[in-house]
Structure formats: structure tokens, C-alpha cells
Short mmCIF file of C-alpha atoms in Angstrom, two decimals:
data_model
loop_
_atom_site.label_atom_id
_atom_site.label_comp_id
_atom_site.label_asym_id
_atom_site.label_seq_id
_atom_site.Cartn_x
_atom_site.Cartn_y
_atom_site.Cartn_z
CA UNK A 1 0.00 0.00 0.00
CA UNK A 2 1.43 3.37 -1.01
CA UNK A 3 0.23 6.58 0.66
CA UNK A 4 0.19 10.03 -0.88
CA UNK A 5 -1.05 13.22 0.78
CA UNK A 6 -2.21 16.55 -0.59
CA UNK A 7 -0.70 19.15 1.74
CA UNK A 8 -2.38 22.06 -0.08
CA UNK A 9 -5.81 20.51 0.39
CA UNK A 10 -5.13 19.47 4.02
CA UNK A 11 -7.24 21.37 6.58
CA UNK A 12 -4.99 20.44 9.52
CA UNK A 13 -7.64 18.50 11.42
CA UNK A 14 -4.99 16.00 12.57
CA UNK A 15 -7.49 13.13 12.61
CA UNK A 16 -5.03 10.90 10.69
CA UNK A 17 -2.35 11.59 13.31
CA UNK A 18 -4.64 10.51 16.14
CA UNK A 19 -5.45 7.33 14.19
CA UNK A 20 -1.99 6.42 12.87
CA UNK A 21 0.71 8.35 14.75
CA UNK A 22 3.51 6.20 13.33
CA UNK A 23 2.56 7.07 9.75
CA UNK A 24 1.33 10.66 9.91
CA UNK A 25 2.45 13.74 11.83
CA UNK A 26 1.43 17.39 11.84
CA UNK A 27 3.64 20.35 10.99
CA UNK A 28 4.27 22.26 14.20
CA UNK A 29 3.63 25.68 12.65
CA UNK A 30 0.79 25.03 10.24
CA UNK A 31 -0.78 21.82 11.56
CA UNK A 32 -0.87 20.33 8.06
CA UNK A 33 -0.06 16.69 7.39
CA UNK A 34 3.50 15.36 7.36
CA UNK A 35 3.87 11.89 5.88
CA UNK A 36 6.41 9.95 7.93
CA UNK A 37 6.63 7.07 5.49
CA UNK A 38 5.00 6.17 2.19
CA UNK A 39 3.95 2.81 3.59
CA UNK A 40 1.84 2.38 6.76
CA UNK A 41 3.94 1.92 9.89
CA UNK A 42 3.89 -1.57 11.42
CA UNK A 43 0.40 -2.46 12.64
CA UNK A 44 -1.19 0.72 11.22
CA UNK A 45 -2.61 -0.63 7.92
CA UNK A 46 -6.20 -0.56 9.17
CA UNK A 47 -5.73 2.82 10.84
CA UNK A 48 -4.34 4.24 7.58
CA UNK A 49 -7.39 2.95 5.69
CA UNK A 50 -9.58 4.64 8.32
CA UNK A 51 -7.59 7.84 7.87
CA UNK A 52 -8.29 7.87 4.16
CA UNK A 53 -12.02 7.34 4.76
CA UNK A 54 -12.35 9.94 7.50
CA UNK A 55 -10.01 12.68 6.26
CA UNK A 56 -12.21 15.82 6.23
CA UNK A 57 -10.35 17.21 3.24
CA UNK A 58 -10.05 13.93 1.30
CA UNK A 59 -6.32 14.70 1.25
CA UNK A 60 -5.09 11.12 1.75
CA UNK A 61 -4.86 8.71 -1.17
CA UNK A 62 -3.97 5.03 -1.02
CA UNK A 63 -2.82 2.95 -3.97
CA UNK A 64 -1.84 -0.68 -4.34
CA UNK A 65 -3.11 -3.58 -2.24
CA UNK B 1 -44.33 31.27 0.09
CA UNK B 2 -47.19 29.12 -1.12
CA UNK B 3 -46.79 26.04 1.04
CA UNK B 4 -46.00 27.57 4.43
CA UNK B 5 -48.74 25.66 6.21
CA UNK B 6 -47.36 22.32 5.07
CA UNK B 7 -43.70 23.19 5.57
CA UNK B 8 -42.29 21.50 8.68
CA UNK B 9 -40.78 23.80 11.27
CA UNK B 10 -37.68 23.11 13.36
CA UNK B 11 -36.93 21.98 16.01
CA UNK B 12 -38.63 18.57 15.77
CA UNK B 13 -39.84 16.75 18.88
CA UNK B 14 -38.13 13.53 19.93
CA UNK B 15 -39.23 10.63 22.14
CA UNK B 16 -36.28 10.74 24.53
CA UNK B 17 -32.63 11.76 24.90
CA UNK B 18 -31.28 8.79 22.94
CA UNK B 19 -33.64 9.04 19.99
CA UNK B 20 -33.88 11.56 17.20
CA UNK B 21 -37.13 12.95 15.88
CA UNK B 22 -38.83 10.58 13.39
CA UNK B 23 -39.48 13.61 11.16
CA UNK B 24 -35.89 13.45 9.82
CA UNK B 25 -36.35 9.94 8.49
CA UNK B 26 -39.75 10.84 7.07
CA UNK B 27 -38.25 13.79 5.21
CA UNK B 28 -35.27 11.79 3.94
CA UNK B 29 -37.61 9.18 2.46
CA UNK B 30 -39.01 11.95 0.27
CA UNK B 31 -35.77 13.71 -0.65
CA UNK B 32 -32.20 14.22 0.62
CA UNK B 33 -32.82 17.94 0.95
CA UNK B 34 -36.14 19.40 2.10
CA UNK B 35 -37.72 22.77 2.49
CA UNK B 36 -38.28 23.65 6.18
CA UNK B 37 -38.91 26.64 8.38
CA UNK B 38 -36.28 27.58 10.94
CA UNK B 39 -37.23 28.03 14.61
CA UNK B 40 -37.31 31.75 13.75
CA UNK B 41 -39.93 30.99 11.07
CA UNK B 42 -37.75 31.74 8.01
CA UNK B 43 -37.32 29.39 5.03
CA UNK B 44 -34.28 27.10 4.82
CA UNK B 45 -33.13 23.84 3.24
CA UNK B 46 -32.64 20.91 5.61
CA UNK B 47 -30.14 18.25 4.57
CA UNK B 48 -30.99 14.87 6.07
CA UNK B 49 -29.06 12.39 3.92
CA UNK B 50 -25.43 11.42 4.49
CA UNK B 51 -24.03 11.83 0.98
CA UNK B 52 -25.49 15.27 0.43
CA UNK B 53 -24.48 16.38 3.94
CA UNK B 54 -20.90 15.37 3.22
CA UNK B 55 -20.99 17.00 -0.20
CA UNK B 56 -22.26 20.35 1.09
CA UNK B 57 -19.85 20.34 4.05
CA UNK B 58 -17.01 20.02 1.52
CA UNK B 59 -18.36 22.43 -1.10
CA UNK B 60 -16.69 25.85 -0.98
CA UNK B 61 -19.73 27.46 -2.59
CA UNK B 62 -21.38 27.27 0.85
CA UNK B 63 -20.15 29.47 3.70
CA UNK B 64 -21.14 31.12 6.98
CA UNK B 65 -21.43 34.63 5.53
CA UNK B 66 -24.23 35.95 3.32
CA UNK B 67 -24.08 38.14 0.20
CA UNK B 68 -26.82 40.42 1.65
CA UNK B 69 -26.91 39.71 5.40
CA UNK B 70 -29.99 41.85 6.09
CA UNK B 71 -32.02 39.64 3.75
CA UNK B 72 -30.74 36.34 5.11
CA UNK B 73 -33.01 33.77 6.71
CA UNK B 74 -32.65 33.89 10.49
CA UNK B 75 -32.30 30.59 12.27
CA UNK B 76 -33.30 31.28 15.87
CA UNK B 77 -33.25 33.82 18.66
CA UNK B 78 -29.95 32.52 20.03
CA UNK B 79 -26.73 34.53 19.64
CA UNK B 80 -24.82 31.73 17.89
CA UNK B 81 -25.74 29.87 14.68
CA UNK B 82 -28.54 32.41 14.49
CA UNK B 83 -27.73 34.01 11.16
CA UNK B 84 -24.85 35.04 8.89
CA UNK B 85 -21.42 35.64 10.37
CA UNK B 86 -18.32 37.14 8.84
CA UNK B 87 -17.88 39.21 5.71
CA UNK B 88 -18.91 37.76 2.35
CA UNK B 89 -15.82 39.07 0.55
CA UNK B 90 -13.22 38.06 3.11
CA UNK B 91 -14.73 34.99 4.78
CA UNK B 92 -12.47 32.41 3.18
CA UNK B 93 -9.25 34.35 3.92
CA UNK B 94 -10.33 35.04 7.51
CA UNK B 95 -11.30 31.44 8.04
CA UNK B 96 -7.89 30.30 6.76
CA UNK B 97 -6.15 32.73 9.10
CA UNK B 98 -8.16 31.45 12.05
CA UNK B 99 -7.43 27.80 11.24
CA UNK B 100 -3.76 28.47 10.72
CA UNK B 101 -3.57 30.30 14.03
CA UNK B 102 -5.43 27.64 16.03
CA UNK B 103 -4.57 24.34 14.32
CA UNK B 104 -1.17 23.88 16.03
CA UNK B 105 -2.69 24.39 19.50
CA UNK B 106 -5.29 21.66 18.85
CA UNK B 107 -3.02 19.26 16.92
CA UNK B 108 -3.02 15.54 17.65
CA UNK B 109 0.53 15.56 19.13
CA UNK B 110 -0.44 18.40 21.49
CA UNK B 111 -3.61 16.59 22.50
CA UNK B 112 -1.67 13.37 23.10
CA UNK B 113 0.73 15.30 25.32
CA UNK B 114 -2.28 16.58 27.24
CA UNK B 115 -3.55 13.03 27.85
CA UNK B 116 -1.89 12.55 31.25
CA UNK B 117 -3.21 15.86 32.49
CA UNK B 118 -6.74 14.98 31.33
CA UNK B 119 -6.43 11.64 33.16
CA UNK B 120 -5.41 13.44 36.35
CA UNK B 121 -8.32 15.88 36.10
CA UNK B 122 -10.72 12.99 35.43
CA UNK B 123 -9.54 11.21 38.58
CA UNK B 124 -10.16 14.38 40.55
CA UNK B 125 -13.71 14.63 39.16
CA UNK B 126 -14.38 10.97 40.02
CA UNK B 127 -13.13 11.58 43.58
CA UNK B 128 -15.73 14.34 43.85
CA UNK B 129 -18.41 12.05 42.44
CA UNK B 130 -17.50 9.42 45.05
CA UNK B 131 -17.55 12.01 47.83
CA UNK B 132 -20.99 13.26 46.79
CA UNK B 133 -22.27 9.69 46.78
CA UNK B 134 -20.78 8.98 50.22
CA UNK B 135 -22.18 12.18 51.69
CA UNK B 136 -25.76 11.08 50.95
CA UNK B 137 -25.75 7.29 50.70
CA UNK B 138 -28.69 5.88 48.81
CA UNK B 139 -29.45 9.13 47.02
CA UNK B 140 -28.82 9.68 43.31
CA UNK B 141 -25.81 11.77 42.26
CA UNK B 142 -25.93 13.99 39.18
CA UNK B 143 -23.09 12.98 36.88
CA UNK B 144 -23.33 16.29 35.02
CA UNK B 145 -22.43 18.26 38.18
CA UNK B 146 -19.35 16.21 39.04
CA UNK B 147 -18.00 15.00 35.71
CA UNK B 148 -19.76 15.92 32.46
CA UNK B 149 -19.63 19.68 33.14
CA UNK B 150 -16.45 20.22 35.22
CA UNK B 151 -14.04 18.00 33.26
CA UNK B 152 -14.31 19.67 29.84
CA UNK B 153 -14.34 23.06 31.58
CA UNK B 154 -11.14 22.29 33.50
CA UNK B 155 -9.46 21.17 30.28
CA UNK B 156 -10.55 24.05 28.06
CA UNK B 157 -9.69 26.57 30.80
CA UNK B 158 -6.12 25.28 30.92
CA UNK B 159 -5.79 25.22 27.13
CA UNK B 160 -7.19 28.68 26.54
CA UNK B 161 -5.82 30.23 29.71
CA UNK B 162 -9.20 31.07 31.25
CA UNK B 163 -9.48 31.07 35.07
CA UNK B 164 -11.48 28.05 36.27
CA UNK B 165 -12.80 30.23 39.10
CA UNK B 166 -14.87 32.10 36.48
CA UNK B 167 -16.75 28.94 35.46
CA UNK B 168 -20.15 29.89 36.85
CA UNK B 169 -19.94 33.21 35.02
CA UNK B 170 -19.24 31.72 31.59
CA UNK B 171 -21.55 28.76 32.26
CA UNK B 172 -24.38 31.23 32.68
CA UNK B 173 -23.33 33.24 29.63
CA UNK B 174 -22.96 30.05 27.54
CA UNK B 175 -26.49 29.01 28.47
CA UNK B 176 -27.93 32.40 27.60
CA UNK B 177 -26.22 32.83 24.20
CA UNK B 178 -27.46 29.39 23.13
CA UNK B 179 -31.15 29.77 24.04
CA UNK B 180 -33.03 29.50 20.76
CA UNK B 181 -35.77 31.78 22.12
CA UNK B 182 -33.22 34.03 23.86
CA UNK B 183 -33.69 37.12 21.67
CA UNK B 184 -32.43 40.29 23.31
CA UNK B 185 -31.15 38.45 26.36
CA UNK B 186 -29.01 36.16 24.16
CA UNK B 187 -27.54 39.21 22.42
CA UNK B 188 -26.90 40.93 25.77
CA UNK B 189 -25.18 37.80 27.03
CA UNK B 190 -22.99 37.70 23.91
CA UNK B 191 -21.98 41.33 24.49
CA UNK B 192 -21.08 40.46 28.07
CA UNK B 193 -19.22 37.32 26.96
CA UNK B 194 -17.15 39.34 24.48
CA UNK B 195 -16.38 41.97 27.13
CA UNK B 196 -15.16 39.18 29.40
CA UNK B 197 -12.86 37.83 26.65
CA UNK B 198 -11.59 41.33 25.82
CA UNK B 199 -10.59 41.86 29.44
CA UNK B 200 -8.85 38.50 29.49
CA UNK B 201 -7.02 39.33 26.25
CA UNK B 202 -5.82 42.59 27.84
CA UNK B 203 -4.39 40.61 30.74
CA UNK B 204 -2.59 38.23 28.34
CA UNK B 205 -1.22 41.17 26.38
CA UNK B 206 0.36 42.51 29.57
CA UNK B 207 1.49 39.11 30.80
CA UNK B 208 1.55 36.43 28.06
CA UNK B 209 1.30 32.78 29.09
CA UNK B 210 1.55 29.47 27.27
CA UNK B 211 -2.08 29.34 26.24
CA UNK B 212 -4.31 29.87 23.23
CA UNK B 213 -5.59 33.33 24.18
CA UNK B 214 -1.98 34.51 24.49
CA UNK B 215 -1.25 32.96 21.05
CA UNK B 216 -4.19 34.86 19.57
CA UNK B 217 -3.04 38.12 21.14
CA UNK B 218 0.43 37.56 19.64
CA UNK B 219 -1.03 36.95 16.15
CA UNK B 220 -3.19 40.04 16.51
CA UNK B 221 -0.14 42.22 17.27
CA UNK B 222 1.17 41.50 13.75
CA UNK B 223 -2.15 41.74 11.91
CA UNK B 224 -4.07 45.03 12.00
CA UNK B 225 -7.08 43.46 10.24
CA UNK B 226 -7.61 41.12 13.19
CA UNK B 227 -9.81 43.33 15.37
CA UNK B 228 -10.48 43.22 19.10
CA UNK B 229 -14.06 42.24 18.28
CA UNK B 230 -12.83 39.31 16.10
CA UNK B 231 -10.62 38.15 18.93
CA UNK B 232 -13.34 38.44 21.56
CA UNK B 233 -15.91 36.61 19.41
CA UNK B 234 -13.44 33.84 18.58
CA UNK B 235 -12.37 33.44 22.20
CA UNK B 236 -15.98 33.25 23.38
CA UNK B 237 -16.72 30.75 20.61
CA UNK B 238 -13.82 28.52 21.65
CA UNK B 239 -14.75 28.65 25.32
CA UNK B 240 -18.39 27.86 24.51
CA UNK B 241 -17.69 25.10 21.99
CA UNK B 242 -14.86 23.71 24.07
CA UNK B 243 -17.06 22.73 26.97
CA UNK B 244 -20.75 22.56 25.96
CA UNK B 245 -20.24 20.02 23.21
CA UNK B 246 -17.96 17.66 25.13
CA UNK B 247 -20.12 17.94 28.28
CA UNK B 248 -23.07 16.79 26.22
CA UNK B 249 -21.13 13.82 24.78
CA UNK B 250 -20.00 12.69 28.25
CA UNK B 251 -23.58 12.87 29.53
CA UNK B 252 -25.05 11.22 26.44
CA UNK B 253 -22.32 8.58 26.26
CA UNK B 254 -23.07 7.62 29.85
CA UNK B 255 -26.77 7.40 29.00
CA UNK B 256 -26.06 5.18 25.99
CA UNK B 257 -23.87 2.86 28.06
CA UNK B 258 -26.33 2.75 30.97
CA UNK B 259 -29.45 2.46 28.82
CA UNK B 260 -28.80 -1.28 28.55
CA UNK B 261 -26.99 -3.26 31.27
CA UNK B 262 -25.41 -5.71 28.82
CA UNK B 263 -23.91 -2.76 26.93
CA UNK B 264 -22.44 -1.40 30.16
CA UNK B 265 -21.07 -4.80 31.20
CA UNK B 266 -19.51 -5.42 27.82
CA UNK B 267 -17.73 -2.07 28.02
CA UNK B 268 -16.72 -2.44 31.69
CA UNK B 269 -15.22 -5.88 30.97
CA UNK B 270 -12.65 -4.44 28.54
CA UNK B 271 -12.72 -0.64 28.62
CA UNK B 272 -9.35 -0.09 26.96
CA UNK B 273 -10.14 -2.50 24.14
CA UNK B 274 -13.64 -1.12 23.56
CA UNK B 275 -13.12 2.57 24.09
CA UNK B 276 -12.11 3.91 20.68
CA UNK B 277 -14.99 2.34 18.80
CA UNK B 278 -17.42 3.02 21.63
CA UNK B 279 -16.52 6.71 21.52
CA UNK B 280 -17.08 6.83 17.75
CA UNK B 281 -20.51 5.24 18.22
CA UNK B 282 -21.37 7.75 20.98
CA UNK B 283 -20.32 10.56 18.63
CA UNK B 284 -22.39 9.14 15.80
CA UNK B 285 -25.58 8.78 17.83
CA UNK B 286 -25.49 11.83 20.08
CA UNK B 287 -28.13 14.17 18.71
CA UNK B 288 -28.25 17.79 19.74
CA UNK B 289 -31.94 18.32 18.97
CA UNK B 290 -31.00 21.67 17.46
CA UNK B 291 -31.20 22.82 13.89
CA UNK B 292 -28.10 21.34 12.27
CA UNK B 293 -25.08 23.35 11.11
CA UNK B 294 -25.74 26.52 9.18
CA UNK B 295 -24.45 27.49 5.74
CA UNK B 296 -25.52 30.04 3.14
CA UNK B 297 -25.17 29.39 -0.58
CA UNK B 298 -22.65 31.82 -2.08
CA UNK B 299 -23.90 31.10 -5.61
CA UNK B 300 -26.66 29.07 -7.24
CA UNK B 301 -25.86 25.40 -6.68
CA UNK B 302 -27.62 22.21 -7.74
CA UNK B 303 -27.35 19.34 -5.25
CA UNK B 304 -29.08 15.99 -5.84
CA UNK B 305 -31.49 17.61 -8.29
CA UNK B 306 -32.40 20.43 -5.91
CA UNK B 307 -31.66 23.95 -7.03
CA UNK B 308 -30.35 26.01 -4.13
CA UNK B 309 -30.23 29.72 -4.88
CA UNK B 310 -27.52 32.19 -3.91
CA UNK B 311 -28.23 33.39 -0.37
CA UNK B 312 -30.46 30.45 0.61
CA UNK B 313 -29.93 29.11 4.14
CA UNK B 314 -28.92 25.45 4.36
CA UNK B 315 -29.06 23.50 7.61
CA UNK B 316 -26.99 20.34 7.56
CA UNK B 317 -28.30 17.84 10.08
CA UNK B 318 -25.41 15.63 11.15
CA UNK B 319 -27.86 14.02 13.59
CA UNK B 320 -29.96 12.84 10.66
CA UNK B 321 -27.06 12.04 8.31
CA UNK B 322 -25.47 9.87 11.01
CA UNK B 323 -28.62 7.72 11.03
CA UNK B 324 -28.95 7.36 7.28
CA UNK B 325 -29.72 3.66 6.69
CA UNK B 326 -28.08 3.69 3.26
CA UNK B 327 -24.73 4.19 5.03
CA UNK B 328 -25.24 2.76 8.54
CA UNK B 329 -26.93 -0.66 8.91
CA UNK B 330 -29.63 -0.57 11.62
CA UNK B 331 -28.80 3.10 12.14
CA UNK B 332 -30.62 3.54 15.46
CA UNK B 333 -28.78 0.63 17.09
CA UNK B 334 -25.88 1.41 19.41
CA UNK B 335 -23.23 -0.89 17.97
CA UNK B 336 -19.60 -0.19 18.92
CA UNK B 337 -18.48 -3.01 16.56
CA UNK B 338 -19.60 -0.93 13.58
CA UNK B 339 -16.78 -0.51 11.07
CA UNK B 340 -16.09 1.67 9.29
CA UNK B 341 -17.92 4.32 11.29
CA UNK B 342 -17.38 7.43 9.21
CA UNK B 343 -19.88 9.68 10.98
CA UNK B 344 -20.25 13.42 10.54
CA UNK B 345 -20.39 14.39 14.22
CA UNK B 346 -17.54 16.88 13.70
CA UNK B 347 -18.72 17.91 10.26
CA UNK B 348 -16.16 17.54 7.46
CA UNK B 349 -14.38 19.75 4.94
CA UNK B 350 -12.61 23.02 5.64
CA UNK B 351 -14.85 23.87 8.61
CA UNK B 352 -14.42 20.49 10.35
CA UNK B 353 -14.44 20.87 14.15
CA UNK B 354 -11.04 22.13 15.23
CA UNK B 355 -11.51 20.53 18.64
CA UNK B 356 -12.12 17.00 17.33
CA UNK B 357 -8.79 15.67 18.63
CA UNK B 358 -9.38 17.31 22.00
CA UNK B 359 -12.89 15.86 22.23
CA UNK B 360 -11.70 12.38 21.28
CA UNK B 361 -8.83 12.53 23.78
CA UNK B 362 -11.20 13.58 26.58
CA UNK B 363 -13.86 11.01 25.72
CA UNK B 364 -11.32 8.18 25.36
CA UNK B 365 -9.99 9.02 28.82
CA UNK B 366 -13.24 9.55 30.66
CA UNK B 367 -15.24 6.39 29.88
CA UNK B 368 -12.61 3.77 30.83
CA UNK B 369 -11.93 5.65 34.06
CA UNK B 370 -15.62 6.05 34.91
CA UNK B 371 -16.52 2.41 34.30
CA UNK B 372 -13.22 1.08 35.65
CA UNK B 373 -13.95 2.74 38.95
CA UNK B 374 -17.73 2.27 39.04
CA UNK B 375 -18.49 -0.88 37.02
CA UNK B 376 -21.91 -1.14 38.67
CA UNK B 377 -22.95 2.41 37.73
CA UNK B 378 -26.66 2.67 36.93
CA UNK B 379 -29.33 5.25 36.21
CA UNK B 380 -31.80 5.93 38.99
CA UNK B 381 -34.53 6.88 36.57
CA UNK B 382 -35.86 5.63 33.23
CA UNK B 383 -34.40 7.08 30.05
CA UNK B 384 -37.76 8.62 29.18
CA UNK B 385 -37.65 10.62 32.44
CA UNK B 386 -34.36 12.35 31.54
CA UNK B 387 -35.34 15.85 30.38
CA UNK B 388 -33.95 16.84 26.95
CA UNK B 389 -32.95 20.45 26.34
CA UNK B 390 -34.97 21.22 23.26
CA UNK B 391 -34.43 24.97 23.28
CA UNK B 392 -30.64 25.01 23.32
CA UNK B 393 -28.36 25.15 20.29
CA UNK B 394 -25.98 22.49 21.64
CA UNK B 395 -28.82 20.32 22.98
CA UNK B 396 -27.97 17.89 25.73
CA UNK B 397 -29.74 16.88 28.92
CA UNK B 398 -30.27 18.66 32.21
CA UNK B 399 -29.16 15.84 34.51
CA UNK B 400 -27.84 12.28 34.55
CA UNK B 401 -28.90 10.86 37.94
CA UNK B 402 -26.79 7.83 38.81
CA UNK B 403 -25.85 5.57 41.69
CA UNK B 404 -23.84 2.35 42.20
#
């Protein structure tokens, strides 16, 4: 599974970071998404799928299996 | 206005605190978006279906300002969510500035760091609940007085830098600004609330602290377009939204878990394992009994075959959308195993609740602690006897009488 994020579209809700803190972080100044790795961190596959579904800005895209 | 007599008028009556009005479902069966009258008696569109709610939340052609505010539909006699807010020309830029200013303070890492402090404050509230119970053995204790109200207030006070000692003052003001039939009194309360925040901002200007009001004052110093009135209104809004909404979810979550003993026992048997999904289900089902979230169309827009004209008021009912059977199987059932549970309790899109991470952190702390300490907690009255606040913007209940 490969993750891409749209920082321009991100509304800095941080919901992905609460769900998958090993995969996503927030920029300290702007609050927008920082992708820590292009693959989900260990054990966070389901949480990353949830993040894509719940992102308020639809700024997270998943590709591949 | 040809069909006024047949047009349903908000707010709709509900059977009890855990239910929503059947009118929403009846309207959704006819169309995803319906013509209604607001509590103030003006025309508006009510969105009851999930897909259209999500679409409008995310559509930038809908905003909180109005192209001709004096002609806008009024929603109620409260002083919040009552009509247009902000300037039509500058709304988007001002909203971006506000989000940029506040997002770091409410970020997930900051909220995680706050977790231990929230746990400590929760323990203190539960000590008080225990003490109240011990002082009058055999008598019910009101969970709202000892937990649902004080905990979110303690937390938001620390975050914003508001003295906890002032809680009765802003509790009273919060109640008055949110009364849907408040009228002049709601407006007077808002004036007083803003004066309170202005005074607090002056104190932070003289002696800045590590808190959100101090951050706002610092941003204001570099931005002449950010007025004292903007700051006061925003501060009052954060203080109001930061406690009313979470208080209601703590009270309602307790009611959901106590409404059925097997539900309570299942949760109490494995609170840490159950809590995240239980909290999402509480968020999905908690209905405010208000009007839904307000938008005005900034241009003519067609949604699901309905033509919404520039300036029309649109009320998005998350309460109704969260019980849309096309998205949620058996939508009225409390089912923490539901997955995915992509509810709209915080809205979505650019205006999504900025306090969502704070609310989740508080709720995920409070329920395991409450049921870990009092696994035999029970209501002392039937759910139908719990009075619902029908005239308040944030809804909720007046009391949650419990014992153990």
C-alpha cells in the first residue's frame, strides 16, 4: 500500500495523526499533514485505511493492495 | 411562500434523549434535501441524507457569511448559529487565518501530550463524584455536576488560559447565548461574553502565558485586520464550543452505556479494548436536537437535483445524516463493533471541528476511568424521564442521575 497526501488541500484536522501516529504527523507551525513514510507503519494498515475514509479534506490517497 | 402551512418547522420533537425525531427519516424518504422553516420561522433547506451532507460540508460554494446579510433567513433567537457571520468578501481568507492560528494548539501531538493531564483531572472529578455519593448514601448523584460539566471546563480553561474560578460566570453566559428563544437576552449575554474575553485578552497582552488566548493576542499584534471584536468573538466561541459540546457527549455517552446493562457490562469488561470504537458510536448517535449546522449558498448550486439559490440558508443535520440507513446498517442501534464508522459528528471539509482531537482525547480518557472505577454504575430513573434540552443550540440533557 502506497500513501500520498495533498498538503495544499489538508485542513490540519490532525485526525489521521490521532489514528496512525507512526505514519502521519502534523507540521508544528501550520498543523498540516507530514507523511512519515509512504507505507503504513507496522500495525497501522487498518488505521491508515480509516484515515483515508475519515479525512475531512479527502487529502489522503492510497494505492496498491 | 405558497406552502408555508405544510412546511415543517424546526426543532422537531423527539421521544427521549437517545432518539432523534422521526421527522428526519420521514423527510429523507421523500428527498435528501427538504424545504423547512427555521425556529425563527424563516425558510431554509434541511439536509438529512449522508451523501449530500458530506458534499455540502465540503463544497466551498457554501459558507457562513451571506451576500446580503440583512435579507438572510434567520435561524433562531440565540446569539450563535442564528444568522450570517463574517464578511462575504473576506470569509475564506479570515477562516484560513483562524485555522492556521489555532490548528497547532489543537493538533493531535499536542492533545496526546495533554492526555496525562486529562487523566489526572478525570480522577479528581471521580473523587468528587465518590464524595458526593458517600455524603448522601442511597441518594442519586448527578453525573453532570461532578464529571460531564467540570471536566471539559477544567481542560478548556487550561488550554485557553481562562481562570477556572470564572466557570459559573461563563456557564451562565454560555447558556444564555445558546437559548433559541433568547432574543435580546441572548444578544446581551454575547456582548457580556465578548467583554469578558476582551478583558482576558488585555491581561494576556500585559502578561503572556503558554495558552491559546496569548497565542491569539500575539497573532493580533502583527495583523491590523484582526480586530479586538474578532478576537473576543473567537475566544468566546472557543470557550463555549470547548465545553458545551464535550459535556453533552459525556452525559449522552453515559446514558447510551447505561441504557442497557449488557452494553455497560460489555464495556466495563474491557474498557481499553472497547473505548475507541465506543466513543465513535457515541459521537455518531449523540443528537443535539438543534437545527443542524448553518451554511448560506454563495452562488446558485444544484445538489441531488435540488436547485439552491444564492443566499439560501442550508441547515446540515449531522444528527440525521449519522442515522442514514443507506450508510449505517440498523442506524438507530448502538453498535460499537460498527466498522467503518465514518460519521459526521464533527462535520467535514474546511470547517471540520477544530476541537475534534481534543474531544476524542477527553472522551477516550473519561469512559474507561468512569466504568473502571464504578463498574456497577446505573441510572436511577428511566431514560424517558431524563429531560432533553430542546431549546438550546448544543442540545444535551439537564441531569444524569446515577448511583452504584
